[in-house]
mmCIF file of C-alpha atoms in Angstrom:
data_model
loop_
_atom_site.group_PDB
_atom_site.id
_atom_site.type_symbol
_atom_site.label_atom_id
_atom_site.label_comp_id
_atom_site.label_asym_id
_atom_site.label_seq_id
_atom_site.Cartn_x
_atom_site.Cartn_y
_atom_site.Cartn_z
ATOM 1 C CA MET A 380 -37.846 -37.391 5.217
ATOM 2 C CA VAL A 381 -34.606 -39.961 6.182
ATOM 3 C CA ASP A 382 -31.358 -38.923 5.643
ATOM 4 C CA ASP A 383 -29.940 -41.264 2.712
ATOM 5 C CA GLU A 384 -33.375 -41.151 0.901
ATOM 6 C CA PRO A 385 -33.458 -39.657 -2.329
ATOM 7 C CA ILE A 386 -33.902 -35.977 -3.137
ATOM 8 C CA PRO A 387 -36.174 -35.785 -5.698
ATOM 9 C CA GLU A 388 -35.284 -35.035 -9.502
ATOM 10 C CA THR A 389 -36.839 -32.020 -10.663
ATOM 11 C CA LYS A 390 -35.749 -29.807 -13.913
ATOM 12 C CA LEU A 391 -34.453 -27.289 -11.182
ATOM 13 C CA THR A 392 -32.069 -29.662 -9.112
ATOM 14 C CA SER A 393 -31.030 -31.488 -12.869
ATOM 15 C CA THR A 394 -30.154 -27.820 -14.225
ATOM 16 C CA LYS A 395 -28.399 -26.703 -10.929
ATOM 17 C CA ARG A 396 -26.201 -30.009 -11.698
ATOM 18 C CA ARG A 397 -25.148 -29.269 -15.115
ATOM 19 C CA TRP A 398 -24.078 -25.580 -13.564
ATOM 20 C CA ALA A 399 -21.593 -27.198 -10.866
ATOM 21 C CA ALA A 400 -20.753 -29.994 -13.292
ATOM 22 C CA ASP A 401 -20.197 -26.845 -16.691
ATOM 23 C CA GLY A 402 -18.229 -24.992 -13.181
ATOM 24 C CA LYS A 403 -20.337 -21.961 -13.313
ATOM 25 C CA PHE A 404 -20.319 -19.036 -10.280
ATOM 26 C CA LEU A 405 -17.596 -21.010 -8.865
ATOM 27 C CA THR A 406 -15.495 -17.768 -9.992
ATOM 28 C CA GLY A 407 -18.125 -14.761 -8.000
ATOM 29 C CA ARG A 408 -16.926 -13.985 -5.093
ATOM 30 C CA ILE A 409 -17.607 -12.575 -1.446
ATOM 31 C CA ALA A 410 -16.008 -10.091 -0.381
ATOM 32 C CA ARG A 411 -12.018 -9.582 0.607
ATOM 33 C CA PRO A 412 -11.447 -9.621 4.485
ATOM 34 C CA GLY A 413 -9.237 -8.060 6.341
ATOM 35 C CA ALA A 414 -5.473 -6.285 4.967
ATOM 36 C CA ASP A 415 -7.151 -7.162 1.551
ATOM 37 C CA ARG A 416 -10.063 -5.154 2.114
ATOM 38 C CA LEU A 417 -8.976 -1.813 0.539
ATOM 39 C CA PRO A 418 -8.953 -2.072 -3.624
ATOM 40 C CA PRO A 419 -5.829 -0.308 -4.021
ATOM 41 C CA GLY A 420 -6.510 3.394 -5.385
ATOM 42 C CA GLN A 421 -9.209 3.541 -3.362
ATOM 43 C CA HIS A 422 -10.481 5.665 0.015
ATOM 44 C CA LEU A 423 -12.898 5.073 2.781
ATOM 45 C CA VAL A 424 -15.613 7.521 2.690
ATOM 46 C CA LYS A 425 -18.428 7.287 5.590
ATOM 47 C CA ASP A 426 -21.250 8.517 3.430
ATOM 48 C CA TRP A 427 -22.634 7.480 0.262
ATOM 49 C CA PRO A 428 -22.191 10.105 -2.590
ATOM 50 C CA VAL A 429 -24.724 10.201 -5.445
ATOM 51 C CA LEU A 430 -23.626 9.715 -9.029
ATOM 52 C CA ASP A 431 -25.808 9.059 -11.702
ATOM 53 C CA LEU A 432 -25.891 10.256 -15.302
ATOM 54 C CA GLY A 433 -27.918 13.779 -14.648
ATOM 55 C CA GLN A 434 -31.343 12.110 -13.957
ATOM 56 C CA GLN A 435 -32.733 10.657 -11.524
ATOM 57 C CA PRO A 436 -36.321 8.452 -12.934
ATOM 58 C CA HIS A 437 -39.248 8.746 -10.406
ATOM 59 C CA ILE A 438 -41.025 4.627 -10.641
ATOM 60 C CA SER A 439 -43.834 5.214 -8.106
ATOM 61 C CA LEU A 440 -44.239 1.491 -6.839
ATOM 62 C CA GLU A 441 -46.943 0.831 -9.073
ATOM 63 C CA ASN A 442 -45.255 1.269 -12.112
ATOM 64 C CA TRP A 443 -41.779 -0.794 -11.496
ATOM 65 C CA ARG A 444 -41.445 -3.794 -13.520
ATOM 66 C CA LEU A 445 -38.466 -6.008 -13.919
ATOM 67 C CA ASP A 446 -37.978 -7.631 -17.068
ATOM 68 C CA VAL A 447 -35.683 -11.196 -16.891
ATOM 69 C CA THR A 448 -34.928 -11.760 -21.060
ATOM 70 C CA GLY A 449 -33.588 -13.388 -23.409
ATOM 71 C CA ALA A 450 -30.664 -17.033 -22.727
ATOM 72 C CA VAL A 451 -33.053 -18.853 -19.463
ATOM 73 C CA GLU A 452 -36.043 -21.545 -19.295
ATOM 74 C CA ASN A 453 -37.839 -19.429 -17.631
ATOM 75 C CA ALA A 454 -38.107 -15.751 -18.775
ATOM 76 C CA VAL A 455 -40.657 -13.216 -16.306
ATOM 77 C CA SER A 456 -42.053 -10.267 -15.868
ATOM 78 C CA VAL A 457 -43.028 -8.906 -12.512
ATOM 79 C CA ASP A 458 -44.708 -6.232 -10.822
ATOM 80 C CA TRP A 459 -43.503 -4.643 -7.155
ATOM 81 C CA ALA A 460 -46.212 -6.704 -5.732
ATOM 82 C CA ALA A 461 -44.785 -10.011 -7.127
ATOM 83 C CA PHE A 462 -40.943 -9.234 -6.826
ATOM 84 C CA GLN A 463 -41.194 -9.157 -2.818
ATOM 85 C CA SER A 464 -42.981 -12.026 -2.810
ATOM 86 C CA MET A 465 -40.154 -13.853 -3.502
ATOM 87 C CA PRO A 466 -37.517 -15.505 -1.219
ATOM 88 C CA GLN A 467 -36.065 -11.823 0.634
ATOM 89 C CA SER A 468 -32.729 -12.448 2.015
ATOM 90 C CA GLU A 469 -29.651 -9.696 3.789
ATOM 91 C CA SER A 470 -26.232 -8.932 2.943
ATOM 92 C CA LEU A 471 -23.578 -7.002 4.509
ATOM 93 C CA SER A 472 -20.852 -6.195 2.480
ATOM 94 C CA ASP A 473 -18.523 -3.439 1.213
ATOM 95 C CA ILE A 474 -18.458 -0.818 -2.026
ATOM 96 C CA HIS A 475 -15.883 1.374 -3.640
ATOM 97 C CA CYS A 476 -16.895 3.465 -7.267
ATOM 98 C CA VAL A 477 -14.133 4.076 -9.778
ATOM 99 C CA THR A 478 -13.699 7.740 -8.316
ATOM 100 C CA THR A 479 -11.804 6.055 -5.766
ATOM 101 C CA TRP A 480 -13.728 6.501 -2.754
ATOM 102 C CA SER A 481 -14.643 2.848 -0.571
ATOM 103 C CA ARG A 482 -17.380 2.227 1.896
ATOM 104 C CA TYR A 483 -17.637 -0.022 4.013
ATOM 105 C CA ASP A 484 -20.706 -2.881 6.022
ATOM 106 C CA ASN A 485 -23.555 -1.499 4.111
ATOM 107 C CA ARG A 486 -26.747 -3.605 4.360
ATOM 108 C CA TRP A 487 -29.021 -5.160 2.032
ATOM 109 C CA GLN A 488 -31.831 -5.946 1.801
ATOM 110 C CA GLY A 489 -33.481 -7.615 -1.160
ATOM 111 C CA VAL A 490 -33.776 -10.412 -3.515
ATOM 112 C CA ALA A 491 -30.184 -12.459 -4.088
ATOM 113 C CA THR A 492 -29.350 -13.160 -7.587
ATOM 114 C CA ARG A 493 -29.049 -16.499 -7.036
ATOM 115 C CA ASP A 494 -32.540 -16.456 -5.691
ATOM 116 C CA LEU A 495 -33.677 -15.139 -8.933
ATOM 117 C CA LEU A 496 -31.388 -17.378 -10.839
ATOM 118 C CA ASP A 497 -33.053 -20.125 -9.829
ATOM 119 C CA ARG A 498 -36.264 -19.672 -11.127
ATOM 120 C CA VAL A 499 -35.914 -18.347 -14.279
ATOM 121 C CA MET A 500 -33.010 -21.008 -15.105
ATOM 122 C CA PRO A 501 -30.012 -20.128 -17.660
ATOM 123 C CA LYS A 502 -29.675 -21.907 -20.797
ATOM 124 C CA PRO A 503 -26.805 -24.005 -20.510
ATOM 125 C CA ASP A 504 -25.511 -21.619 -23.361
ATOM 126 C CA SER A 505 -26.132 -18.736 -20.758
ATOM 127 C CA GLU A 506 -22.767 -16.543 -20.139
ATOM 128 C CA TYR A 507 -23.499 -12.976 -19.776
ATOM 129 C CA VAL A 508 -25.996 -10.364 -18.429
ATOM 130 C CA MET A 509 -27.416 -7.319 -19.747
ATOM 131 C CA LEU A 510 -28.475 -4.490 -17.471
ATOM 132 C CA THR A 511 -30.940 -1.459 -18.473
ATOM 133 C CA SER A 512 -32.392 0.822 -16.455
ATOM 134 C CA PHE A 513 -35.037 2.917 -16.154
ATOM 135 C CA ASP A 514 -33.083 5.857 -16.768
ATOM 136 C CA GLY A 515 -31.941 3.828 -20.372
ATOM 137 C CA TYR A 516 -28.068 3.293 -18.745
ATOM 138 C CA SER A 517 -27.124 0.100 -19.100
ATOM 139 C CA THR A 518 -24.007 -2.928 -17.917
ATOM 140 C CA ASN A 519 -23.009 -5.620 -18.718
ATOM 141 C CA LEU A 520 -22.081 -8.557 -16.474
ATOM 142 C CA PRO A 521 -20.305 -12.031 -16.396
ATOM 143 C CA LEU A 522 -23.063 -14.973 -14.972
ATOM 144 C CA ALA A 523 -20.032 -15.614 -12.230
ATOM 145 C CA ASP A 524 -20.061 -12.088 -11.185
ATOM 146 C CA PHE A 525 -23.583 -11.575 -11.051
ATOM 147 C CA ALA A 526 -23.930 -15.761 -8.922
ATOM 148 C CA ALA A 527 -21.700 -14.083 -6.823
ATOM 149 C CA GLU A 528 -22.840 -15.051 -3.366
ATOM 150 C CA ASP A 529 -22.680 -11.606 -1.682
ATOM 151 C CA ALA A 530 -25.095 -10.258 -5.224
ATOM 152 C CA ILE A 531 -28.236 -8.978 -4.326
ATOM 153 C CA LEU A 532 -31.384 -7.280 -6.402
ATOM 154 C CA ALA A 533 -31.807 -4.218 -3.050
ATOM 155 C CA THR A 534 -34.757 -2.754 -2.153
ATOM 156 C CA THR A 535 -33.283 -1.595 1.161
ATOM 157 C CA TRP A 536 -30.144 -0.037 2.527
ATOM 158 C CA GLU A 537 -29.168 0.153 6.195
ATOM 159 C CA GLY A 538 -32.841 -0.708 7.231
ATOM 160 C CA ALA A 539 -34.788 1.725 4.959
ATOM 161 C CA PRO A 540 -36.308 1.655 1.271
ATOM 162 C CA ILE A 541 -33.036 2.313 -0.927
ATOM 163 C CA THR A 542 -33.786 5.838 -1.959
ATOM 164 C CA ARG A 543 -34.546 7.387 -5.261
ATOM 165 C CA SER A 544 -30.697 9.602 -5.323
ATOM 166 C CA HIS A 545 -29.971 5.405 -4.972
ATOM 167 C CA GLY A 546 -31.128 4.289 -6.704
ATOM 168 C CA GLY A 547 -34.891 2.733 -5.965
ATOM 169 C CA PRO A 548 -36.945 1.738 -5.850
ATOM 170 C CA MET A 549 -33.955 -1.848 -6.637
ATOM 171 C CA ARG A 550 -30.910 -1.284 -8.659
ATOM 172 C CA LEU A 551 -28.351 -4.855 -7.988
ATOM 173 C CA VAL A 552 -25.001 -4.531 -6.186
ATOM 174 C CA VAL A 553 -22.311 -6.613 -6.980
ATOM 175 C CA PRO A 554 -19.697 -5.909 -3.887
ATOM 176 C CA HIS A 555 -16.879 -7.345 -5.849
ATOM 177 C CA LEU A 556 -16.724 -5.270 -8.636
ATOM 178 C CA TYR A 557 -16.716 -1.098 -9.183
ATOM 179 C CA PHE A 558 -20.237 0.036 -7.975
ATOM 180 C CA TRP A 559 -20.839 1.226 -12.291
ATOM 181 C CA LYS A 560 -21.330 -2.212 -12.563
ATOM 182 C CA SER A 561 -23.975 -2.149 -9.898
ATOM 183 C CA ALA A 562 -26.695 -0.830 -11.635
ATOM 184 C CA LYS A 563 -29.181 1.588 -10.622
ATOM 185 C CA TRP A 564 -33.409 1.466 -11.558
ATOM 186 C CA LEU A 565 -33.278 -2.340 -13.162
ATOM 187 C CA THR A 566 -36.029 -2.784 -15.376
ATOM 188 C CA ARG A 567 -34.427 -5.523 -17.721
ATOM 189 C CA ILE A 568 -31.830 -8.121 -17.227
ATOM 190 C CA ASP A 569 -30.915 -9.773 -20.579
ATOM 191 C CA PHE A 570 -28.947 -13.104 -20.529
ATOM 192 C CA ARG A 571 -26.840 -13.877 -23.678
ATOM 193 C CA SER A 572 -24.560 -16.152 -24.672
ATOM 194 C CA ARG A 573 -22.008 -12.872 -25.372
ATOM 195 C CA ASP A 574 -20.825 -10.302 -23.796
ATOM 196 C CA ALA A 575 -21.115 -7.092 -25.002
ATOM 197 C CA ALA A 576 -20.592 -3.744 -23.851
ATOM 198 C CA GLY A 577 -22.823 -1.109 -21.732
ATOM 199 C CA PHE A 578 -23.112 2.267 -21.267
ATOM 200 C CA TRP A 579 -19.828 4.040 -20.125
ATOM 201 C CA GLU A 580 -17.754 0.153 -21.027
ATOM 202 C CA LYS A 581 -18.711 1.601 -24.612
ATOM 203 C CA ASN A 582 -16.736 5.250 -23.742
ATOM 204 C CA GLY A 583 -13.934 3.131 -22.385
ATOM 205 C CA TYR A 584 -14.399 2.023 -19.210
ATOM 206 C CA HIS A 585 -12.885 -1.471 -18.651
ATOM 207 C CA MET A 586 -15.368 -4.611 -19.629
ATOM 208 C CA HIS A 587 -14.294 -6.305 -16.010
ATOM 209 C CA GLY A 588 -14.162 -4.836 -13.699
ATOM 210 C CA ASP A 589 -12.174 -6.232 -10.465
ATOM 211 C CA PRO A 590 -10.410 -3.251 -8.958
ATOM 212 C CA TRP A 591 -8.326 -5.521 -6.114
ATOM 213 C CA ARG A 592 -6.908 -5.445 -10.323
ATOM 214 C CA GLU A 593 -7.225 -1.675 -11.148
ATOM 215 C CA GLU A 594 -9.743 -2.295 -14.423
ATOM 216 C CA ARG A 595 -10.756 0.597 -15.062
ATOM 217 C CA TYR A 596 -10.691 1.883 -18.295
ATOM 218 C CA SER A 597 -9.857 -0.333 -21.645
ATOM 219 C CA GLY A 598 -6.726 -0.452 -21.387
ATOM 220 C CA ASP A 599 -6.116 -1.357 -17.974
#
C-alpha cells in the first residue's frame, strides 16, 4: 500500500475514531516505573498468595465459555477453542492485593482486553463493565480501566497455564487496580451505561480500587 493511500473505512475504524474523539480508554494506564512502583501501604512478596471466597470451581475446557453481553455492537459467546483462536498477547506487569501484598514482574499470556473490544465494539453509551465469575463472584470496572494497555484476559502465568487456585483456565488481569478487580474464573463481561457494585463493593470495598490512592474501602 502506498504510504499516503487512505485506509479503507470500516465500521471498526470509524468506531475507533469515535472512541478517540470521545477520549475513551485514555485514562487506562500501564504499571508505574521506578520509585512510584510500590503503592503506599504495600509490601513485596515472592510467592503468589491464594485468596478466594472459599471455593475454587473446577472448570473443564470442554465446559468453559465466555459471554460478552450488554451495550456492544457484537455480543459474543465463545468456547475455549474460539477464545484461543483470538489474537494472543504477552504482558509483563506487577500485581497489588488490597490485603497489602504486591508482586513484581508477572508474565502473562492471553487475549488483550483491547483486542476483545475491537471484536465486540462497545456502543457510545457504554461506560462500565460488570465482571461475573463461575463461582458467582462479581466486580465492576470503568470501561477505561478495562481497556488499559496492559489489561489482559490471561490464560498463562510465567509460561504455564494459570492454575485453578489462581483463577484458571482464564482470569482477568488489570494491573493498575487492586487485584480484587481482576476477576478469577471469568465467565461473563457485561457492558453497561451505568456503574453498579459487585460482590466486595457491596460489602464495603471501594468502587474503583486505585492502589496509589489507597482506595481500599468505601470511605477512602
